[in-house]
Tab-separated table of C-alpha atoms in Angstrom:
chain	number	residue	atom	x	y	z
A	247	UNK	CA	0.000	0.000	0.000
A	248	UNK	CA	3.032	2.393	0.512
A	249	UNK	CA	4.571	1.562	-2.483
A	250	UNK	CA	4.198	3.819	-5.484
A	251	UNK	CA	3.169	2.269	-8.866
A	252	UNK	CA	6.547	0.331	-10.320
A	253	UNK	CA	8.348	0.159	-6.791
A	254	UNK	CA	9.387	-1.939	-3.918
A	255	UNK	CA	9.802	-0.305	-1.164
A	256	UNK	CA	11.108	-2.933	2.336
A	257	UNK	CA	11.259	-2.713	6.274
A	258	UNK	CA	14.249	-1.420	7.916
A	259	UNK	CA	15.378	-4.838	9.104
A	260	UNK	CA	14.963	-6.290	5.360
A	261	UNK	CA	16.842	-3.528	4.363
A	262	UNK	CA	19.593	-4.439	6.133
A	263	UNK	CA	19.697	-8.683	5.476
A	264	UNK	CA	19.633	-7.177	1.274
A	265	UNK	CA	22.458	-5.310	2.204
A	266	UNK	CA	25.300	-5.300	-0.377
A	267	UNK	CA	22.569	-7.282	-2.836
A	268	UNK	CA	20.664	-4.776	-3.665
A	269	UNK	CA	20.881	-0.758	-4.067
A	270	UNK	CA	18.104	0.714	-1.865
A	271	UNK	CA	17.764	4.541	-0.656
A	272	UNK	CA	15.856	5.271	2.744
A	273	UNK	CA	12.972	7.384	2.406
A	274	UNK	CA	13.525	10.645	3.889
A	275	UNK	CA	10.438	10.664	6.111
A	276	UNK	CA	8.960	7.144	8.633
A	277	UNK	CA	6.662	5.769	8.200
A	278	UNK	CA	3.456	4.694	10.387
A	279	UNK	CA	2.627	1.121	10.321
A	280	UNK	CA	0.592	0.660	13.727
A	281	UNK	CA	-0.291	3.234	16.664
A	282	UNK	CA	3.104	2.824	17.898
A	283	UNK	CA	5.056	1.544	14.969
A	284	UNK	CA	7.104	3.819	13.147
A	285	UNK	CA	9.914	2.900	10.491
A	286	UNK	CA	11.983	3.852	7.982
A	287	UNK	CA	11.336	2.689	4.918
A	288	UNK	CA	13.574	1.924	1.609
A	289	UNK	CA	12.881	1.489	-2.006
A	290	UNK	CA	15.113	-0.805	-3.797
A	291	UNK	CA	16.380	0.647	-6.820
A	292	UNK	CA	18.053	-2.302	-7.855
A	293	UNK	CA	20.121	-5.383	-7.664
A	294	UNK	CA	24.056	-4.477	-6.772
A	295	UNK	CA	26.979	-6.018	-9.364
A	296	UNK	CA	27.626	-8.025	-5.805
A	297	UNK	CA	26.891	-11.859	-6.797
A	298	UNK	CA	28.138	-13.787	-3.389
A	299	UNK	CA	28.196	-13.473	0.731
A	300	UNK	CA	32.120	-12.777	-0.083
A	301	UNK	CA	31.951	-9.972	-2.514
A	302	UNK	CA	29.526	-8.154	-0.336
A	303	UNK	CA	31.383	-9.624	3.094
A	304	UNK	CA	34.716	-7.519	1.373
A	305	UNK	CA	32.886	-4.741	0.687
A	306	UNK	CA	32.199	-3.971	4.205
A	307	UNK	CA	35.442	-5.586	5.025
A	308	UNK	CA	36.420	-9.304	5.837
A	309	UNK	CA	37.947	-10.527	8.881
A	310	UNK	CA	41.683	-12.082	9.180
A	311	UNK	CA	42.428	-15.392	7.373
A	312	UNK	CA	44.510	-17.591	8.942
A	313	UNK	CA	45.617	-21.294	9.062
A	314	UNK	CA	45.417	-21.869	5.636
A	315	UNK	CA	48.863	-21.223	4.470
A	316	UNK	CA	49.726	-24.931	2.912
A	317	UNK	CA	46.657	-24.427	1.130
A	318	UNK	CA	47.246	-21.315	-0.569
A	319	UNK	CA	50.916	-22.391	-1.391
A	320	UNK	CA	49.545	-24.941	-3.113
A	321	UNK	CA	47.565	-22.654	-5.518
A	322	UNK	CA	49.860	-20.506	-6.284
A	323	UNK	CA	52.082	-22.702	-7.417
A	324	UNK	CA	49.237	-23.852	-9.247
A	325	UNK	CA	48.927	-20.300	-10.221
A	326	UNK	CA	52.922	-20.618	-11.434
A	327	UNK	CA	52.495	-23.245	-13.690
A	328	UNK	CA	49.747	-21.340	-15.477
A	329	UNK	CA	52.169	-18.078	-15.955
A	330	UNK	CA	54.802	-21.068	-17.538
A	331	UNK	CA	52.076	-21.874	-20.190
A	332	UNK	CA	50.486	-25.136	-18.455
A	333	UNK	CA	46.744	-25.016	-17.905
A	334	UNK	CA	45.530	-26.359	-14.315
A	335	UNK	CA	42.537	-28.033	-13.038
A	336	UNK	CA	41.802	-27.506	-9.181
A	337	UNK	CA	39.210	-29.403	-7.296
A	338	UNK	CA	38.909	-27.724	-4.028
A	339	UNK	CA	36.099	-30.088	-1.860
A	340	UNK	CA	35.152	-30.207	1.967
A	341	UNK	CA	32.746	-29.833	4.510
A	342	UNK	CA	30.089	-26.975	4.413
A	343	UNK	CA	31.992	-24.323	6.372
A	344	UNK	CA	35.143	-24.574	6.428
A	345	UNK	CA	36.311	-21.995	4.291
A	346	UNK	CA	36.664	-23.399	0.672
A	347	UNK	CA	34.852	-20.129	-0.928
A	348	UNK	CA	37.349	-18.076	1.188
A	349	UNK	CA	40.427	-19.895	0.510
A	350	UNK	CA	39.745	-19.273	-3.142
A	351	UNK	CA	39.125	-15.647	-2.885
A	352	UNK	CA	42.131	-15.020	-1.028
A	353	UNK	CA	43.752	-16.134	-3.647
A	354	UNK	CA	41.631	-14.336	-6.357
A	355	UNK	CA	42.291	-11.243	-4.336
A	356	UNK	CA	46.447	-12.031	-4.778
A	357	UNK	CA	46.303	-11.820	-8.339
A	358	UNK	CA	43.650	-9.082	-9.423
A	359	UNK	CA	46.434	-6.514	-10.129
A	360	UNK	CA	47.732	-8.973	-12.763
A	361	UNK	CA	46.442	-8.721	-16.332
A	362	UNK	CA	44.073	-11.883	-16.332
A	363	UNK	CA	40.220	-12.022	-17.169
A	364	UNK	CA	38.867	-13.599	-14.378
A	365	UNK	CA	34.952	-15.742	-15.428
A	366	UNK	CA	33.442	-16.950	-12.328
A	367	UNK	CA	30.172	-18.926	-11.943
A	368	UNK	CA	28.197	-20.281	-9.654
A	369	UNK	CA	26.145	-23.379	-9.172
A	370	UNK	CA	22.168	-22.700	-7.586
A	371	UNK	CA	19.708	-25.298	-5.660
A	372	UNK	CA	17.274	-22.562	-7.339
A	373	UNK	CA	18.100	-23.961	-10.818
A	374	UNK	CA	19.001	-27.290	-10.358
A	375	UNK	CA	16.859	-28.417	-13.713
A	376	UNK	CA	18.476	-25.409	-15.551
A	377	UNK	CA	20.496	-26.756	-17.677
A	378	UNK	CA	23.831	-25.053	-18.268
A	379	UNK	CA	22.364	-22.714	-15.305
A	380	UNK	CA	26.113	-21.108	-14.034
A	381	UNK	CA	27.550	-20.442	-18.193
A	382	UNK	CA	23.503	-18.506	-18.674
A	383	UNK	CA	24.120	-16.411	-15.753
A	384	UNK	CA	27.375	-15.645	-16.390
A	385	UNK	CA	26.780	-14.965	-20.231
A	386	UNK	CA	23.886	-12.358	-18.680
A	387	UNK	CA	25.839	-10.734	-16.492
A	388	UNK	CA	28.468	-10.307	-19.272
A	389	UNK	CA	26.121	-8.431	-21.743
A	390	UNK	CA	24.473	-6.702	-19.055
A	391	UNK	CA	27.715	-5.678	-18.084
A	392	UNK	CA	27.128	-2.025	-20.120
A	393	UNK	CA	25.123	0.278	-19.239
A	394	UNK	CA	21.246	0.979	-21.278
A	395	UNK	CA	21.738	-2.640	-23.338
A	396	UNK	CA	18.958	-4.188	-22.221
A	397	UNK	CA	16.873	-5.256	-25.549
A	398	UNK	CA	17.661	-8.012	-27.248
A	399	UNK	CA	19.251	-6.497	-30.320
A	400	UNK	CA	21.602	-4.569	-27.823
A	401	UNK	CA	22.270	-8.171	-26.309
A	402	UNK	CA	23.025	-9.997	-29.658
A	403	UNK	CA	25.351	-6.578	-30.354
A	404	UNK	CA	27.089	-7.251	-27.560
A	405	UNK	CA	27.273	-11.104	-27.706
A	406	UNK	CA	29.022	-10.587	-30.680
A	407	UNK	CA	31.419	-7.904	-29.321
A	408	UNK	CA	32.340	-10.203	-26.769
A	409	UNK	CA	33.284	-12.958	-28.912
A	410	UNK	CA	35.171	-10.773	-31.881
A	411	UNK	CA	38.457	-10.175	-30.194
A	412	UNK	CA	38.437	-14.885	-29.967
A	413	UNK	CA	38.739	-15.464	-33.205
A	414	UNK	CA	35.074	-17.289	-32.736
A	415	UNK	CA	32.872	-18.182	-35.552
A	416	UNK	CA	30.420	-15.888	-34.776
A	417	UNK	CA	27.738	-17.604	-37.229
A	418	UNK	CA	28.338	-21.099	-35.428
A	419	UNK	CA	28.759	-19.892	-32.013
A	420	UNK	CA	26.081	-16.869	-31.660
A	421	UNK	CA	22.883	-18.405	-33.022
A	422	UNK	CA	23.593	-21.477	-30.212
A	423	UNK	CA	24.421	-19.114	-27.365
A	424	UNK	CA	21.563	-16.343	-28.213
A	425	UNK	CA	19.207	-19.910	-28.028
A	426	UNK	CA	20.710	-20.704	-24.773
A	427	UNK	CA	20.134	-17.261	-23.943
A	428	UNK	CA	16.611	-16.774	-25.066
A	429	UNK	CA	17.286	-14.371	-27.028
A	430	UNK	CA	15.240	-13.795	-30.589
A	431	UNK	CA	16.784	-16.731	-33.247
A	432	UNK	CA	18.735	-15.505	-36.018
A	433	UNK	CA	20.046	-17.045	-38.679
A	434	UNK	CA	23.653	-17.888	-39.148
A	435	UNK	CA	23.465	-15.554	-42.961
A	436	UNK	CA	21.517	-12.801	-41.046
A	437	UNK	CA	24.405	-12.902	-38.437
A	438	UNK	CA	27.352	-12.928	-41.038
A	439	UNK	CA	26.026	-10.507	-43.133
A	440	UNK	CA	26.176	-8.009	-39.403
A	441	UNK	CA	29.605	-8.809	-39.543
A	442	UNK	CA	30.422	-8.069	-42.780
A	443	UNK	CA	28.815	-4.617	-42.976
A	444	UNK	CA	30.755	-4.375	-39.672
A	445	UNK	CA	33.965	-4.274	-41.427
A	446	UNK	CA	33.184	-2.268	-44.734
Protein backbone atom coordinates (compact mmCIF):
# COMPACT_ATOMS: atom_id res chain seq x y z
CA UNK A 1 0.00 0.00 0.00
CA UNK A 2 3.03 2.39 0.51
CA UNK A 3 4.57 1.56 -2.48
CA UNK A 4 4.20 3.82 -5.48
CA UNK A 5 3.17 2.27 -8.87
CA UNK A 6 6.55 0.33 -10.32
CA UNK A 7 8.35 0.16 -6.79
CA UNK A 8 9.39 -1.94 -3.92
CA UNK A 9 9.80 -0.31 -1.16
CA UNK A 10 11.11 -2.93 2.34
CA UNK A 11 11.26 -2.71 6.27
CA UNK A 12 14.25 -1.42 7.92
CA UNK A 13 15.38 -4.84 9.10
CA UNK A 14 14.96 -6.29 5.36
CA UNK A 15 16.84 -3.53 4.36
CA UNK A 16 19.59 -4.44 6.13
CA UNK A 17 19.70 -8.68 5.48
CA UNK A 18 19.63 -7.18 1.27
CA UNK A 19 22.46 -5.31 2.20
CA UNK A 20 25.30 -5.30 -0.38
CA UNK A 21 22.57 -7.28 -2.84
CA UNK A 22 20.66 -4.78 -3.66
CA UNK A 23 20.88 -0.76 -4.07
CA UNK A 24 18.10 0.71 -1.86
CA UNK A 25 17.76 4.54 -0.66
CA UNK A 26 15.86 5.27 2.74
CA UNK A 27 12.97 7.38 2.41
CA UNK A 28 13.53 10.65 3.89
CA UNK A 29 10.44 10.66 6.11
CA UNK A 30 8.96 7.14 8.63
CA UNK A 31 6.66 5.77 8.20
CA UNK A 32 3.46 4.69 10.39
CA UNK A 33 2.63 1.12 10.32
CA UNK A 34 0.59 0.66 13.73
CA UNK A 35 -0.29 3.23 16.66
CA UNK A 36 3.10 2.82 17.90
CA UNK A 37 5.06 1.54 14.97
CA UNK A 38 7.10 3.82 13.15
CA UNK A 39 9.91 2.90 10.49
CA UNK A 40 11.98 3.85 7.98
CA UNK A 41 11.34 2.69 4.92
CA UNK A 42 13.57 1.92 1.61
CA UNK A 43 12.88 1.49 -2.01
CA UNK A 44 15.11 -0.80 -3.80
CA UNK A 45 16.38 0.65 -6.82
CA UNK A 46 18.05 -2.30 -7.86
CA UNK A 47 20.12 -5.38 -7.66
CA UNK A 48 24.06 -4.48 -6.77
CA UNK A 49 26.98 -6.02 -9.36
CA UNK A 50 27.63 -8.03 -5.80
CA UNK A 51 26.89 -11.86 -6.80
CA UNK A 52 28.14 -13.79 -3.39
CA UNK A 53 28.20 -13.47 0.73
CA UNK A 54 32.12 -12.78 -0.08
CA UNK A 55 31.95 -9.97 -2.51
CA UNK A 56 29.53 -8.15 -0.34
CA UNK A 57 31.38 -9.62 3.09
CA UNK A 58 34.72 -7.52 1.37
CA UNK A 59 32.89 -4.74 0.69
CA UNK A 60 32.20 -3.97 4.20
CA UNK A 61 35.44 -5.59 5.03
CA UNK A 62 36.42 -9.30 5.84
CA UNK A 63 37.95 -10.53 8.88
CA UNK A 64 41.68 -12.08 9.18
CA UNK A 65 42.43 -15.39 7.37
CA UNK A 66 44.51 -17.59 8.94
CA UNK A 67 45.62 -21.29 9.06
CA UNK A 68 45.42 -21.87 5.64
CA UNK A 69 48.86 -21.22 4.47
CA UNK A 70 49.73 -24.93 2.91
CA UNK A 71 46.66 -24.43 1.13
CA UNK A 72 47.25 -21.32 -0.57
CA UNK A 73 50.92 -22.39 -1.39
CA UNK A 74 49.54 -24.94 -3.11
CA UNK A 75 47.56 -22.65 -5.52
CA UNK A 76 49.86 -20.51 -6.28
CA UNK A 77 52.08 -22.70 -7.42
CA UNK A 78 49.24 -23.85 -9.25
CA UNK A 79 48.93 -20.30 -10.22
CA UNK A 80 52.92 -20.62 -11.43
CA UNK A 81 52.49 -23.24 -13.69
CA UNK A 82 49.75 -21.34 -15.48
CA UNK A 83 52.17 -18.08 -15.95
CA UNK A 84 54.80 -21.07 -17.54
CA UNK A 85 52.08 -21.87 -20.19
CA UNK A 86 50.49 -25.14 -18.46
CA UNK A 87 46.74 -25.02 -17.91
CA UNK A 88 45.53 -26.36 -14.31
CA UNK A 89 42.54 -28.03 -13.04
CA UNK A 90 41.80 -27.51 -9.18
CA UNK A 91 39.21 -29.40 -7.30
CA UNK A 92 38.91 -27.72 -4.03
CA UNK A 93 36.10 -30.09 -1.86
CA UNK A 94 35.15 -30.21 1.97
CA UNK A 95 32.75 -29.83 4.51
CA UNK A 96 30.09 -26.98 4.41
CA UNK A 97 31.99 -24.32 6.37
CA UNK A 98 35.14 -24.57 6.43
CA UNK A 99 36.31 -22.00 4.29
CA UNK A 100 36.66 -23.40 0.67
CA UNK A 101 34.85 -20.13 -0.93
CA UNK A 102 37.35 -18.08 1.19
CA UNK A 103 40.43 -19.90 0.51
CA UNK A 104 39.74 -19.27 -3.14
CA UNK A 105 39.13 -15.65 -2.88
CA UNK A 106 42.13 -15.02 -1.03
CA UNK A 107 43.75 -16.13 -3.65
CA UNK A 108 41.63 -14.34 -6.36
CA UNK A 109 42.29 -11.24 -4.34
CA UNK A 110 46.45 -12.03 -4.78
CA UNK A 111 46.30 -11.82 -8.34
CA UNK A 112 43.65 -9.08 -9.42
CA UNK A 113 46.43 -6.51 -10.13
CA UNK A 114 47.73 -8.97 -12.76
CA UNK A 115 46.44 -8.72 -16.33
CA UNK A 116 44.07 -11.88 -16.33
CA UNK A 117 40.22 -12.02 -17.17
CA UNK A 118 38.87 -13.60 -14.38
CA UNK A 119 34.95 -15.74 -15.43
CA UNK A 120 33.44 -16.95 -12.33
CA UNK A 121 30.17 -18.93 -11.94
CA UNK A 122 28.20 -20.28 -9.65
CA UNK A 123 26.15 -23.38 -9.17
CA UNK A 124 22.17 -22.70 -7.59
CA UNK A 125 19.71 -25.30 -5.66
CA UNK A 126 17.27 -22.56 -7.34
CA UNK A 127 18.10 -23.96 -10.82
CA UNK A 128 19.00 -27.29 -10.36
CA UNK A 129 16.86 -28.42 -13.71
CA UNK A 130 18.48 -25.41 -15.55
CA UNK A 131 20.50 -26.76 -17.68
CA UNK A 132 23.83 -25.05 -18.27
CA UNK A 133 22.36 -22.71 -15.31
CA UNK A 134 26.11 -21.11 -14.03
CA UNK A 135 27.55 -20.44 -18.19
CA UNK A 136 23.50 -18.51 -18.67
CA UNK A 137 24.12 -16.41 -15.75
CA UNK A 138 27.37 -15.65 -16.39
CA UNK A 139 26.78 -14.96 -20.23
CA UNK A 140 23.89 -12.36 -18.68
CA UNK A 141 25.84 -10.73 -16.49
CA UNK A 142 28.47 -10.31 -19.27
CA UNK A 143 26.12 -8.43 -21.74
CA UNK A 144 24.47 -6.70 -19.05
CA UNK A 145 27.72 -5.68 -18.08
CA UNK A 146 27.13 -2.02 -20.12
CA UNK A 147 25.12 0.28 -19.24
CA UNK A 148 21.25 0.98 -21.28
CA UNK A 149 21.74 -2.64 -23.34
CA UNK A 150 18.96 -4.19 -22.22
CA UNK A 151 16.87 -5.26 -25.55
CA UNK A 152 17.66 -8.01 -27.25
CA UNK A 153 19.25 -6.50 -30.32
CA UNK A 154 21.60 -4.57 -27.82
CA UNK A 155 22.27 -8.17 -26.31
CA UNK A 156 23.03 -10.00 -29.66
CA UNK A 157 25.35 -6.58 -30.35
CA UNK A 158 27.09 -7.25 -27.56
CA UNK A 159 27.27 -11.10 -27.71
CA UNK A 160 29.02 -10.59 -30.68
CA UNK A 161 31.42 -7.90 -29.32
CA UNK A 162 32.34 -10.20 -26.77
CA UNK A 163 33.28 -12.96 -28.91
CA UNK A 164 35.17 -10.77 -31.88
CA UNK A 165 38.46 -10.18 -30.19
CA UNK A 166 38.44 -14.89 -29.97
CA UNK A 167 38.74 -15.46 -33.21
CA UNK A 168 35.07 -17.29 -32.74
CA UNK A 169 32.87 -18.18 -35.55
CA UNK A 170 30.42 -15.89 -34.78
CA UNK A 171 27.74 -17.60 -37.23
CA UNK A 172 28.34 -21.10 -35.43
CA UNK A 173 28.76 -19.89 -32.01
CA UNK A 174 26.08 -16.87 -31.66
CA UNK A 175 22.88 -18.40 -33.02
CA UNK A 176 23.59 -21.48 -30.21
CA UNK A 177 24.42 -19.11 -27.36
CA UNK A 178 21.56 -16.34 -28.21
CA UNK A 179 19.21 -19.91 -28.03
CA UNK A 180 20.71 -20.70 -24.77
CA UNK A 181 20.13 -17.26 -23.94
CA UNK A 182 16.61 -16.77 -25.07
CA UNK A 183 17.29 -14.37 -27.03
CA UNK A 184 15.24 -13.79 -30.59
CA UNK A 185 16.78 -16.73 -33.25
CA UNK A 186 18.73 -15.50 -36.02
CA UNK A 187 20.05 -17.05 -38.68
CA UNK A 188 23.65 -17.89 -39.15
CA UNK A 189 23.47 -15.55 -42.96
CA UNK A 190 21.52 -12.80 -41.05
CA UNK A 191 24.41 -12.90 -38.44
CA UNK A 192 27.35 -12.93 -41.04
CA UNK A 193 26.03 -10.51 -43.13
CA UNK A 194 26.18 -8.01 -39.40
CA UNK A 195 29.61 -8.81 -39.54
CA UNK A 196 30.42 -8.07 -42.78
CA UNK A 197 28.82 -4.62 -42.98
CA UNK A 198 30.75 -4.38 -39.67
CA UNK A 199 33.96 -4.27 -41.43
CA UNK A 200 33.18 -2.27 -44.73
Amino acid sequence: ALAPPGTVVISEATAQLVSGYFECKAWDETVLLGPDDTQVAYEVRGESALQTRLEVGAAYGLTPFVGREAEVALLRERWGYVHEGLGQVVLIRGEAGIGKSRLVQVVKDEVVGETVMALECHCSPYHQYTAFYPLIDLLHRALQASSGMTSPADQLARLEGLLTPYGVPLDEAVPLLAALLSLPRMSARAVLAKVVSKWR
